[in-house]
Coordinates of C-alpha atoms and ligand atoms in Angstrom, one line a residue:
M246 CA 16.3 -11.9 -0.1
R247 CA 17.5 -11.7 -3.6
I248 CA 18.7 -8.4 -5.0
L249 CA 19.5 -7.2 -8.5
V250 CA 21.8 -4.1 -8.7
V251 CA 21.6 -2.3 -12.0
G252 CA 24.6 -0.5 -13.2
G253 CA 28.4 -1.2 -13.4
G254 CA 30.5 1.6 -12.0
G255 CA 32.2 2.3 -8.7
R256 CA 28.9 3.3 -7.1
E257 CA 27.3 0.0 -8.1
H258 CA 30.2 -2.1 -7.0
A259 CA 30.0 -0.6 -3.5
L260 CA 26.3 -1.1 -3.4
A261 CA 26.5 -4.7 -4.5
W262 CA 29.4 -5.3 -2.0
K263 CA 27.6 -3.9 0.9
L264 CA 24.2 -5.6 0.0
S265 CA 26.0 -9.0 -0.6
R266 CA 26.6 -9.1 3.1
E267 CA 23.1 -9.3 3.9
A268 CA 21.5 -10.8 0.7
E269 CA 22.2 -12.8 -2.5
V270 CA 23.2 -10.2 -5.1
I271 CA 23.1 -10.4 -8.9
A272 CA 24.4 -7.3 -10.9
A273 CA 23.5 -6.2 -14.4
P274 CA 25.8 -5.5 -16.3
G275 CA 28.3 -5.3 -13.4
N276 CA 32.0 -5.2 -14.0
P277 CA 35.1 -7.4 -13.4
G278 CA 35.5 -6.2 -9.8
M279 CA 31.9 -6.9 -9.1
A280 CA 32.3 -10.4 -10.6
E281 CA 34.5 -11.2 -7.7
D282 CA 31.9 -10.4 -5.1
V283 CA 28.6 -11.2 -6.8
E284 CA 27.0 -12.9 -9.8
V285 CA 27.2 -10.6 -12.9
V286 CA 24.7 -11.0 -15.8
P287 CA 25.5 -9.0 -19.2
I288 CA 22.3 -7.1 -19.5
S289 CA 22.5 -3.4 -20.3
P290 CA 20.4 -1.1 -18.1
K291 CA 18.8 0.2 -21.4
K292 CA 17.2 -3.2 -21.9
H293 CA 14.1 -2.8 -19.6
L294 CA 12.2 -5.8 -20.7
E295 CA 15.3 -8.3 -20.5
L296 CA 15.7 -6.9 -17.0
V297 CA 12.0 -7.7 -16.3
D298 CA 12.6 -11.2 -17.7
L299 CA 15.8 -11.7 -15.4
C300 CA 13.8 -10.5 -12.4
K301 CA 11.1 -13.2 -13.1
K302 CA 13.3 -16.0 -13.9
R303 CA 15.7 -15.4 -10.9
E304 CA 12.7 -14.4 -8.5
I305 CA 14.3 -11.1 -7.7
D306 CA 12.8 -9.5 -4.4
L307 CA 14.3 -6.1 -4.9
V308 CA 15.9 -4.1 -7.7
V309 CA 18.4 -1.4 -6.7
V310 CA 19.0 1.0 -9.6
G311 CA 22.4 2.8 -9.3
P312 CA 22.6 5.4 -12.2
E313 CA 20.2 8.1 -13.2
D314 CA 19.8 7.4 -16.8
P315 CA 17.7 4.3 -16.5
L316 CA 15.4 6.1 -13.9
I317 CA 14.9 9.0 -16.1
E318 CA 14.2 6.7 -18.9
G319 CA 11.5 5.0 -16.8
L320 CA 13.0 1.6 -15.9
A321 CA 11.6 1.7 -12.4
D322 CA 8.1 2.2 -13.9
V323 CA 8.4 -0.7 -16.2
L324 CA 9.7 -3.0 -13.4
R325 CA 6.8 -1.8 -11.1
E326 CA 4.2 -2.3 -13.7
N327 CA 5.4 -6.0 -13.7
G328 CA 5.1 -6.3 -10.0
I329 CA 8.7 -6.0 -9.1
S330 CA 9.8 -4.1 -6.1
V331 CA 12.3 -1.3 -6.9
Y332 CA 14.5 1.1 -5.1
G333 CA 14.5 4.2 -7.3
P334 CA 11.9 6.8 -8.6
G335 CA 9.8 6.6 -11.6
A336 CA 10.2 8.8 -14.6
D337 CA 8.1 11.4 -13.0
G338 CA 10.2 11.7 -9.7
A339 CA 13.5 11.3 -11.7
G340 CA 12.5 14.6 -13.5
L341 CA 14.1 16.2 -10.4
E342 CA 17.4 15.3 -12.0
G343 CA 16.4 15.0 -15.7
S344 CA 15.0 18.5 -15.9
K345 CA 16.5 21.3 -13.9
A346 CA 13.6 23.6 -15.1
F347 CA 11.2 21.2 -13.4
S348 CA 13.4 20.7 -10.4
K349 CA 13.8 24.6 -9.8
Q350 CA 10.0 25.2 -10.3
L351 CA 9.2 22.7 -7.8
M352 CA 11.7 24.3 -5.3
A353 CA 10.1 27.7 -5.8
N354 CA 6.7 26.4 -5.3
A355 CA 7.7 24.6 -2.2
G356 CA 9.4 27.6 -0.8
V357 CA 12.9 25.8 -0.7
P358 CA 15.8 28.2 -0.4
T359 CA 17.6 28.2 -3.8
A360 CA 19.3 30.7 -6.1
K361 CA 16.9 33.1 -7.9
F362 CA 16.3 31.9 -11.4
Q363 CA 14.5 31.9 -14.7
T364 CA 13.9 29.4 -17.3
F365 CA 14.3 30.0 -21.2
T366 CA 13.6 28.3 -24.5
D367 CA 14.7 31.5 -26.5
A368 CA 18.3 32.4 -26.6
K369 CA 17.9 36.0 -27.2
L370 CA 15.6 36.4 -24.0
A371 CA 18.2 34.3 -22.0
K372 CA 21.1 36.5 -23.0
E373 CA 19.0 39.7 -22.1
Y374 CA 18.1 38.2 -18.7
A375 CA 22.0 37.4 -18.0
K376 CA 22.8 40.9 -19.2
A377 CA 20.2 42.3 -16.6
R378 CA 21.6 40.2 -13.8
F379 CA 25.2 41.4 -14.5
D380 CA 24.1 45.0 -14.7
A381 CA 22.5 44.5 -11.3
G382 CA 25.8 43.5 -9.9
K383 CA 25.2 39.7 -9.9
S384 CA 27.0 36.9 -11.6
V385 CA 25.0 33.9 -12.9
A386 CA 25.1 30.2 -13.5
V387 CA 24.0 29.0 -16.9
K388 CA 22.5 25.4 -16.7
A389 CA 21.3 23.1 -19.5
S390 CA 18.0 22.0 -18.1
G391 CA 18.3 18.3 -19.5
N392 CA 20.9 15.7 -18.5
A393 CA 24.3 16.7 -19.9
L394 CA 26.5 14.1 -18.1
G395 CA 27.6 16.6 -15.4
K396 CA 29.0 19.0 -18.0
G397 CA 25.9 21.3 -18.4
V398 CA 26.7 23.9 -15.9
V399 CA 28.8 27.1 -16.5
V400 CA 29.3 29.4 -13.5
A401 CA 30.1 32.6 -15.5
A402 CA 32.5 35.3 -14.2
S403 CA 31.3 37.8 -16.8
F404 CA 28.5 38.5 -19.1
E405 CA 30.6 37.6 -22.1
E406 CA 31.1 34.0 -20.5
A407 CA 27.4 33.7 -19.8
N408 CA 26.6 35.0 -23.4
D409 CA 28.9 32.3 -25.0
A410 CA 27.6 29.5 -22.7
I411 CA 24.1 30.4 -23.7
H412 CA 24.9 30.6 -27.3
Q413 CA 26.7 27.2 -27.3
M414 CA 23.8 25.4 -25.4
M415 CA 20.8 27.0 -27.2
V416 CA 22.1 27.8 -30.6
G417 CA 25.2 25.6 -31.1
K418 CA 23.2 22.6 -29.4
Q419 CA 26.4 21.7 -27.6
F420 CA 24.3 19.1 -25.5
G421 CA 21.7 18.4 -28.1
I422 CA 18.1 18.6 -26.8
A423 CA 19.5 18.8 -23.1
G424 CA 20.3 22.4 -23.9
E425 CA 17.2 23.5 -25.7
K426 CA 15.9 24.7 -22.4
V427 CA 18.3 26.6 -20.0
V428 CA 18.0 27.7 -16.4
I429 CA 19.9 31.0 -15.6
E430 CA 20.3 31.5 -11.8
D431 CA 22.2 33.9 -9.6
K432 CA 25.7 32.7 -8.4
L433 CA 25.7 31.7 -4.7
E434 CA 28.9 31.7 -2.6
G435 CA 30.2 29.3 0.0
P436 CA 31.1 25.8 0.8
E437 CA 29.3 22.9 -0.7
F438 CA 28.1 19.4 0.7
S439 CA 25.6 17.0 -0.2
V440 CA 23.0 15.0 1.7
L441 CA 21.8 11.5 0.6
T442 CA 18.4 10.7 1.9
I443 CA 16.5 7.3 1.5
V444 CA 12.9 8.3 0.7
G445 CA 9.8 6.2 1.3
D446 CA 6.0 6.7 1.5
Q447 CA 6.0 7.1 5.2
N448 CA 9.3 8.7 6.3
F449 CA 12.8 9.5 5.1
V450 CA 16.3 8.8 6.5
S451 CA 19.5 10.7 5.7
L452 CA 22.8 8.7 5.4
P453 CA 26.1 9.9 6.8
I454 CA 27.7 12.9 5.0
A455 CA 30.5 12.3 2.7
Q456 CA 32.4 15.0 0.9
D457 CA 33.7 14.5 -2.6
H458 CA 36.5 16.4 -4.5
K459 CA 35.2 17.6 -7.9
R460 CA 38.3 19.1 -9.5
A461 CA 40.9 17.1 -11.4
Y462 CA 44.0 18.2 -9.6
D463 CA 45.5 18.9 -6.2
G464 CA 44.4 22.1 -4.5
N465 CA 41.1 22.0 -6.2
K466 CA 42.7 23.1 -9.5
G467 CA 41.7 21.9 -13.0
P468 CA 38.5 21.0 -14.7
N469 CA 35.5 19.5 -13.0
T470 CA 35.3 15.6 -12.9
G471 CA 32.8 13.1 -11.8
G472 CA 34.7 13.2 -8.5
M473 CA 38.3 12.4 -7.6
G474 CA 37.8 10.9 -4.1
A475 CA 35.6 11.2 -1.0
F476 CA 35.7 10.9 2.6
S477 CA 33.4 10.6 5.7
P478 CA 32.7 11.8 8.3
V479 CA 32.8 15.5 7.4
S480 CA 33.3 17.5 10.7
W481 CA 32.0 20.8 9.7
V482 CA 28.7 19.3 8.5
H483 CA 27.3 18.8 11.9
D484 CA 23.9 17.0 12.9
G485 CA 22.2 20.3 13.3
L486 CA 23.1 21.4 9.9
V487 CA 21.7 18.3 8.4
R488 CA 18.4 18.6 10.4
Q489 CA 18.2 22.2 9.0
V490 CA 18.6 20.8 5.4
E491 CA 15.8 18.3 6.3
E492 CA 13.4 20.9 7.7
T493 CA 13.9 23.6 5.0
I494 CA 14.8 21.6 1.9
I495 CA 13.9 17.9 2.0
K496 CA 10.5 18.2 3.9
P497 CA 9.1 20.8 1.8
T498 CA 10.3 19.0 -1.5
L499 CA 8.7 15.7 -0.6
A500 CA 5.5 17.6 0.3
A501 CA 5.6 19.3 -3.0
L502 CA 6.2 15.9 -4.9
K503 CA 3.2 14.4 -3.1
D504 CA 1.1 17.4 -4.0
S505 CA 1.9 16.7 -7.6
G506 CA 0.8 13.1 -7.3
I507 CA 4.4 11.7 -7.5
T508 CA 5.2 8.7 -5.4
Y509 CA 8.9 9.0 -4.7
R510 CA 10.7 5.8 -3.6
G511 CA 14.6 5.9 -3.8
T512 CA 17.5 8.3 -3.1
L513 CA 17.1 12.0 -3.0
F514 CA 20.4 13.7 -3.3
S515 CA 20.4 17.2 -2.2
G516 CA 23.3 19.4 -3.5
I517 CA 23.6 22.2 -0.9
M518 CA 25.7 25.4 -0.8
M519 CA 26.0 27.5 2.2
D520 CA 25.3 31.1 1.3
E521 CA 25.1 33.9 4.0
G522 CA 25.2 31.1 6.6
R523 CA 22.2 29.4 5.3
P524 CA 21.8 26.1 3.4
H525 CA 20.5 26.6 -0.2
C526 CA 19.7 23.9 -2.6
L527 CA 21.7 23.9 -5.8
E528 CA 20.3 20.9 -7.2
F529 CA 18.7 17.4 -6.8
N530 CA 19.9 14.1 -8.1
V531 CA 17.8 11.1 -7.9
R532 CA 20.5 8.5 -7.2
M533 CA 23.5 8.2 -4.9
G534 CA 26.8 10.0 -5.5
D535 CA 29.7 8.5 -7.1
P536 CA 32.3 8.3 -5.3
E537 CA 30.4 9.3 -2.1
T538 CA 28.5 6.0 -2.0
Q539 CA 31.9 4.2 -1.9
V540 CA 32.7 5.7 1.5
I541 CA 29.0 5.8 2.9
V542 CA 28.5 2.1 2.4
A543 CA 31.7 1.4 4.6
R544 CA 30.3 3.6 7.2
L545 CA 27.2 1.5 7.6
G546 CA 26.6 -1.5 9.9
N547 CA 23.3 -3.6 9.7
G548 CA 20.1 -2.4 8.3
F549 CA 21.0 -0.7 4.9
M550 CA 19.4 -3.5 2.9
N551 CA 16.2 -3.3 5.0
A552 CA 16.1 0.4 4.6
L553 CA 16.3 0.2 0.7
A554 CA 13.6 -2.6 0.7
A555 CA 11.4 -0.5 3.0
S556 CA 11.5 2.4 0.7
A557 CA 10.8 0.3 -2.3
N558 CA 7.8 -1.3 -0.6
G559 CA 6.3 1.8 0.8
E560 CA 7.1 0.7 4.4
F561 CA 8.4 2.7 7.4
I562 CA 12.2 3.1 7.0
E563 CA 14.3 2.2 10.1
E564 CA 17.6 4.0 10.3
P565 CA 20.6 1.8 9.5
E566 CA 23.5 1.5 12.0
V567 CA 26.1 4.0 11.5
L568 CA 29.6 2.8 12.6
Q569 CA 32.0 4.9 14.6
N570 CA 34.6 4.8 11.9
A571 CA 36.2 7.0 9.2
V572 CA 36.5 6.0 5.5
V573 CA 38.4 7.5 2.6
S574 CA 38.3 6.5 -1.2
V575 CA 41.0 7.6 -3.7
V576 CA 40.0 7.6 -7.4
V577 CA 42.8 6.1 -9.5
A578 CA 42.1 7.7 -12.9
S579 CA 43.8 7.7 -16.3
E580 CA 46.3 10.4 -17.0
H581 CA 44.2 12.7 -19.0
Y582 CA 40.8 12.2 -17.3
P583 CA 38.5 14.1 -17.6
I584 CA 39.4 15.2 -21.1
L585 CA 40.3 11.6 -22.4
S586 CA 39.6 8.3 -20.8
S587 CA 42.0 5.1 -21.0
K588 CA 41.1 1.9 -22.8
G589 CA 42.9 -1.4 -22.8
S590 CA 45.9 -0.8 -20.5
P591 CA 46.6 -3.9 -18.4
I592 CA 45.9 -3.3 -14.7
T593 CA 48.0 -5.2 -12.0
F594 CA 48.1 -4.7 -8.2
L595 CA 51.2 -4.5 -6.2
E596 CA 51.3 -5.4 -2.5
Y597 CA 48.7 -3.6 -0.5
P598 CA 47.5 -3.5 3.2
V599 CA 44.9 -5.9 4.3
G600 CA 41.3 -4.6 4.7
V601 CA 41.3 -2.2 1.9
K602 CA 38.8 -2.5 -0.8
F603 CA 39.2 -1.9 -4.5
F604 CA 35.9 -0.8 -6.1
H605 CA 36.1 -1.0 -9.9
A606 CA 34.8 2.0 -11.8
G607 CA 36.2 1.7 -15.3
T608 CA 37.6 -1.8 -16.0
T609 CA 36.9 -4.8 -18.3
M610 CA 38.5 -8.1 -19.2
I611 CA 40.3 -8.8 -22.3
G612 CA 40.7 -12.5 -22.1
D613 CA 42.0 -13.3 -18.7
Q614 CA 43.6 -9.7 -18.4
L615 CA 42.1 -7.0 -16.4
V616 CA 42.3 -3.7 -18.4
T617 CA 41.4 -0.1 -18.1
N618 CA 38.0 1.0 -19.6
G619 CA 37.2 4.5 -18.6
G620 CA 38.6 7.8 -17.1
R621 CA 38.0 6.8 -13.5
V622 CA 39.4 3.3 -13.2
I623 CA 39.6 2.0 -9.6
N624 CA 38.4 3.6 -6.2
A625 CA 41.0 2.7 -3.5
T626 CA 38.8 2.6 -0.3
A627 CA 39.8 2.1 3.3
A628 CA 38.3 2.3 6.7
A629 CA 39.9 3.0 10.1
G630 CA 39.3 4.5 13.5
T631 CA 40.2 8.0 12.3
L632 CA 40.3 9.9 9.0
R633 CA 44.0 10.1 9.3
D634 CA 44.6 6.5 9.4
A635 CA 41.9 5.7 6.9
R636 CA 43.7 8.1 4.4
K637 CA 47.1 6.6 5.0
L638 CA 45.6 3.2 4.2
A639 CA 43.6 4.5 1.1
Y640 CA 46.8 6.1 -0.2
R641 CA 48.9 2.8 0.2
A642 CA 46.1 1.0 -1.7
A643 CA 45.9 3.6 -4.4
A644 CA 49.7 3.5 -5.0
A645 CA 49.4 -0.3 -5.4
V646 CA 47.2 0.1 -8.4
S647 CA 49.4 -0.1 -11.6
F648 CA 48.4 0.7 -15.2
K649 CA 49.9 2.9 -17.9
A650 CA 49.8 6.6 -16.7
A651 CA 47.7 6.0 -13.7
R652 CA 47.2 9.1 -11.6
F653 CA 45.3 10.2 -8.4
R654 CA 45.1 13.4 -6.4
T655 CA 47.3 13.4 -3.3
D656 CA 45.1 15.7 -1.1
I657 CA 41.8 13.7 -0.7
A658 CA 40.6 14.3 2.9
S659 CA 43.6 16.4 3.7
E660 CA 41.7 19.5 4.8
E661 CA 40.0 17.6 7.6
Ligands
ATP828 N1 23.9 29.0 -8.3 C1 25.2 28.5 -8.3 N2 26.2 29.3 -7.6 C2 27.4 28.9 -7.6 N3 28.0 27.8 -8.0 C3 27.0 26.9 -8.5 C4 25.7 27.4 -8.8 N4 25.0 26.3 -9.5 C5 25.9 25.3 -9.7 N5 27.1 25.7 -9.2 C6 28.4 25.0 -9.2 O1 28.3 24.0 -10.2 C7 28.4 22.7 -9.8 C8 27.4 21.9 -10.7 O2 26.1 22.3 -10.7 P1 24.8 21.3 -10.5 O3 25.1 20.5 -9.4 O4 23.7 22.2 -10.7 O5 25.1 20.5 -11.9 P2 25.1 19.1 -12.3 O6 25.7 19.0 -13.6 O7 23.7 18.5 -12.1 O8 26.0 18.4 -11.3 P3 26.2 16.8 -10.9 O9 26.9 16.1 -11.9 O10 26.9 16.8 -9.5 O11 24.8 16.3 -10.8 C9 27.9 22.8 -8.4 O12 28.4 21.7 -7.6 C10 28.5 24.0 -7.9 O13 29.9 24.0 -7.5
MG829 MG1 22.9 16.9 -11.1

């Protein structure tokens, strides 16, 4: 089997690394870390027709699309129209992530437990609704409906804060057209986790649970980021809870997609918050999580490639083997991430323990020198028999990554 992985971040490096154990893998555009594991071809995920050409020339059997943007922009549709097998939904299914208004309406139609909400295209009406919710003793989350790079959600503690957020999104056009429509929903309260599910025409299979750490600094302080690290397994998210999410959230959502005539083949990422002891769906994403994928792939044995291929081909998906191990990934970031990213600082590796894996997230080459090229630079990842041991190894690996003002959280996986 020959697989094309589309994307060039830490998630795609992890996918390419895992798949390369079972198949020949090409990545576009990839990154310097991926180039050590697989062949990379410098084609942007935006160049749909160039990717079609590449697939034909190289006789690609399966395309795995990593990030959401190409899916929302219809890359999977273009590939399928050309007879190419793709893991990842078409633009219609990708609307679950590309439009929070669509996603919430589908949840409501399907009877999926989710925060009470309304959608607005008029700032005045949105502000009135937020006021009414605060007057009724609730708090709200204000969400840009479109794709705002993970920055389009404000959980407001006061009406003033909600009012400002609505104003900036709808009148100030802070996120451009992504904020022309907003969803205002009641604030839920409780611990969060996410479930990544491989979805096909006949069945679905959920992957092992990984927990990420969204805030920039230790103790869950500081601004939200794309994720500063992850670990798996997560003891408090037991199998029964995952089954409950499948029954109350995933099954009805897939049925509603089908009813709307949407064939969904790819990852369904359900963002869950426990509120009053019951799982509620905060959001869907249509791709795997980053950095959750970096730990999940290291928890899987055989069968991952076959599961993705079965989804892409509309066949029955067999569960991949789950290893009895524990995995921790620590994101080594640049000092001022997420406010500023780092570019062009030389990266070197000091001595590190055997068996750890460095997934590259924001790196590039200048001549022969590996340099930083983003906020999140390297994901230092380690597997062991227990989380405690995996954590020790991952931290020794993270400490071995050296570039100007490198920084990481010191409490990844520490609450377990
Ligand atoms: N109704 C809510 N009540 C409380 N907190 C919320 C609510 N909605 C969102 N949040 C918080 O805001 C975060 C981001 O919300 P959401 O997942 O909808 O946005 P997103 O930008 O699509 O995120 P991602 O980048 O993970 O896809 C959630 O992980 C959660 O912590
Ligand atoms: Mg999202």
